[in-house]
PDB file of C-alpha atoms and ligand atoms in Angstrom:
ATOM      1  CA  MET A  22      -6.346  32.389  39.753  1.00  0.00           C
ATOM      2  CA  PRO A  23      -3.520  33.285  37.309  1.00  0.00           C
ATOM      3  CA  PHE A  24      -2.387  29.679  37.511  1.00  0.00           C
ATOM      4  CA  LEU A  25      -5.811  28.478  36.582  1.00  0.00           C
ATOM      5  CA  VAL A  26      -6.015  30.777  33.583  1.00  0.00           C
ATOM      6  CA  ALA A  27      -2.533  29.785  32.440  1.00  0.00           C
ATOM      7  CA  SER A  28      -3.329  26.113  32.623  1.00  0.00           C
ATOM      8  CA  ILE A  29      -6.541  26.550  30.680  1.00  0.00           C
ATOM      9  CA  ASP A  30      -4.718  28.531  28.017  1.00  0.00           C
ATOM     10  CA  ALA A  31      -1.999  25.906  27.767  1.00  0.00           C
ATOM     11  CA  ALA A  32      -4.529  23.129  27.399  1.00  0.00           C
ATOM     12  CA  TYR A  33      -6.443  25.146  24.839  1.00  0.00           C
ATOM     13  CA  MET A  34      -3.337  25.855  22.794  1.00  0.00           C
ATOM     14  CA  ALA A  35      -2.280  22.222  22.949  1.00  0.00           C
ATOM     15  CA  GLY A  36      -5.722  21.231  21.777  1.00  0.00           C
ATOM     16  CA  MET A  37      -5.541  23.665  18.894  1.00  0.00           C
ATOM     17  CA  SER A  38      -2.134  22.532  17.694  1.00  0.00           C
ATOM     18  CA  ASP A  39      -2.934  18.861  18.046  1.00  0.00           C
ATOM     19  CA  GLY A  40      -6.378  19.153  16.553  1.00  0.00           C
ATOM     20  CA  TRP A  41      -9.559  17.690  17.936  1.00  0.00           C
ATOM     21  CA  THR A  42      -9.727  14.752  20.257  1.00  0.00           C
ATOM     22  CA  LEU A  43     -12.819  12.613  20.547  1.00  0.00           C
ATOM     23  CA  GLN A  44     -13.629  14.116  23.928  1.00  0.00           C
ATOM     24  CA  ALA A  45     -13.118  17.643  22.584  1.00  0.00           C
ATOM     25  CA  LEU A  46     -15.613  16.991  19.798  1.00  0.00           C
ATOM     26  CA  ILE A  47     -18.167  15.721  22.309  1.00  0.00           C
ATOM     27  CA  ASP A  48     -17.562  18.629  24.681  1.00  0.00           C
ATOM     28  CA  ALA A  49     -17.938  21.125  21.837  1.00  0.00           C
ATOM     29  CA  GLY A  50     -21.204  19.524  20.758  1.00  0.00           C
ATOM     30  CA  MET A  51     -19.803  18.737  17.338  1.00  0.00           C
ATOM     31  CA  SER A  52     -21.290  16.022  15.205  1.00  0.00           C
ATOM     32  CA  VAL A  53     -19.317  14.044  12.662  1.00  0.00           C
ATOM     33  CA  THR A  54     -20.999  12.477   9.676  1.00  0.00           C
ATOM     34  CA  GLY A  55     -19.230   9.850   7.648  1.00  0.00           C
ATOM     35  CA  GLY A  56     -20.102   9.264   4.032  1.00  0.00           C
ATOM     36  CA  CYS A  57     -19.119   6.423   1.718  1.00  0.00           C
ATOM     37  CA  LEU A  58     -17.969   7.631  -1.694  1.00  0.00           C
ATOM     38  CA  ASP A  59     -18.676   4.235  -3.230  1.00  0.00           C
ATOM     39  CA  CYS A  60     -22.273   3.593  -2.203  1.00  0.00           C
ATOM     40  CA  HIS A  61     -23.152   7.144  -1.096  1.00  0.00           C
ATOM     41  CA  ARG A  62     -24.456   6.178   2.308  1.00  0.00           C
ATOM     42  CA  HIS A  63     -24.122   8.630   5.136  1.00  0.00           C
ATOM     43  CA  GLN A  64     -24.113   7.934   8.816  1.00  0.00           C
ATOM     44  CA  LYS A  65     -23.611  10.098  11.849  1.00  0.00           C
ATOM     45  CA  LEU A  66     -20.714   8.765  13.890  1.00  0.00           C
ATOM     46  CA  ASP A  67     -21.380   7.610  17.420  1.00  0.00           C
ATOM     47  CA  LEU A  68     -18.734   9.762  19.085  1.00  0.00           C
ATOM     48  CA  PRO A  69     -19.239   8.413  22.639  1.00  0.00           C
ATOM     49  CA  ALA A  70     -18.834   4.880  21.282  1.00  0.00           C
ATOM     50  CA  LEU A  71     -15.652   5.876  19.448  1.00  0.00           C
ATOM     51  CA  ARG A  72     -14.367   7.518  22.616  1.00  0.00           C
ATOM     52  CA  ASP A  73     -15.002   4.320  24.562  1.00  0.00           C
ATOM     53  CA  ARG A  74     -13.147   2.364  21.911  1.00  0.00           C
ATOM     54  CA  PHE A  75     -10.168   4.626  21.185  1.00  0.00           C
ATOM     55  CA  GLY A  76     -10.042   6.709  24.380  1.00  0.00           C
ATOM     56  CA  PRO A  77     -11.033  10.327  25.086  1.00  0.00           C
ATOM     57  CA  ASP A  78      -7.612  11.671  24.042  1.00  0.00           C
ATOM     58  CA  ALA A  79      -7.574   9.869  20.724  1.00  0.00           C
ATOM     59  CA  PRO A  80      -7.027  12.323  17.874  1.00  0.00           C
ATOM     60  CA  ALA A  81     -10.232  12.862  15.950  1.00  0.00           C
ATOM     61  CA  MET A  82      -9.247  15.002  13.004  1.00  0.00           C
ATOM     62  CA  GLU A  83     -10.474  13.846   9.635  1.00  0.00           C
ATOM     63  CA  TRP A  84      -7.091  12.391   8.655  1.00  0.00           C
ATOM     64  CA  ASP A  85      -6.899  10.571  12.007  1.00  0.00           C
ATOM     65  CA  LEU A  86     -10.295   8.939  11.785  1.00  0.00           C
ATOM     66  CA  ARG A  87     -10.617   8.334   8.070  1.00  0.00           C
ATOM     67  CA  PRO A  88      -8.025   5.518   7.849  1.00  0.00           C
ATOM     68  CA  ARG A  89      -9.921   3.675  10.602  1.00  0.00           C
ATOM     69  CA  MET A  90     -13.225   3.921   8.804  1.00  0.00           C
ATOM     70  CA  LYS A  91     -14.653   1.352   6.489  1.00  0.00           C
ATOM     71  CA  CYS A  92     -18.085   1.143   4.941  1.00  0.00           C
ATOM     72  CA  ALA A  93     -19.916  -1.770   6.516  1.00  0.00           C
ATOM     73  CA  VAL A  94     -22.279  -2.031   3.553  1.00  0.00           C
ATOM     74  CA  CYS A  95     -20.017  -2.159   0.503  1.00  0.00           C
ATOM     75  CA  GLY A  96     -16.640  -2.540   2.207  1.00  0.00           C
ATOM     76  CA  GLY A  97     -15.423   0.663   0.602  1.00  0.00           C
ATOM     77  CA  ARG A  98     -12.637   2.575   2.285  1.00  0.00           C
ATOM     78  CA  ARG A  99     -13.171   5.868   0.475  1.00  0.00           C
ATOM     79  CA  ILE A 100     -14.816   7.606   3.370  1.00  0.00           C
ATOM     80  CA  THR A 101     -15.498  11.288   3.705  1.00  0.00           C
ATOM     81  CA  LEU A 102     -16.047  12.950   7.064  1.00  0.00           C
ATOM     82  CA  THR A 103     -18.018  16.097   7.693  1.00  0.00           C
ATOM     83  CA  TYR A 104     -17.660  18.023  10.948  1.00  0.00           C
ATOM     84  CA  SER A 105     -20.485  20.301  11.927  1.00  0.00           C
ATOM     85  CA  PRO A 106     -21.710  22.004  15.083  1.00  0.00           C
ATOM     86  CA  ASP A 107     -24.698  20.209  16.516  1.00  0.00           C
ATOM     87  CA  THR A 108     -27.160  23.051  16.172  1.00  0.00           C
ATOM     88  CA  SER A 109     -30.655  22.589  17.453  1.00  0.00           C
ATOM     89  CA  PRO A 110     -33.684  23.983  15.595  1.00  0.00           C
ATOM     90  CA  LYS A 111     -34.159  26.358  18.497  1.00  0.00           C
ATOM     91  CA  ASP A 112     -30.791  28.010  17.811  1.00  0.00           C
ATOM     92  CA  LEU A 113     -31.540  28.380  14.120  1.00  0.00           C
ATOM     93  CA  HIS A 114     -34.845  30.026  14.944  1.00  0.00           C
ATOM     94  CA  ARG A 115     -33.104  32.422  17.316  1.00  0.00           C
ATOM     95  CA  LYS A 116     -30.593  33.444  14.648  1.00  0.00           C
ATOM     96  CA  ARG A 117     -33.276  34.264  12.111  1.00  0.00           C
ATOM     97  CA  THR A 118     -35.294  36.500  14.375  1.00  0.00           C
TER      98      THR A 118
HETATM   99 ZN1   ZN B 216     -20.296   1.974   0.973  1.00  0.00          ZN
END
């Protein structure tokens, strides 16, 4: 049991220092929305598709992903990424009451 706890802590700490991976974002239920600063389009990233493409351990911090992103509409490379917890309406309702 102590070994198990230690290994979880080590993995957790490694994850914290290295930042998010694609799999970590998916596991945490995070959603990432990309926005184009040139044409002001926004699109939610398909994290499972990115994971399949780059691998589950691929770093997924904003500065890791942003250089790989390009706007398919205007070709702009000034992309902004927003990370947010994928909250369901049910959770919001629970918080208010
Ligand atoms: Zn654009």
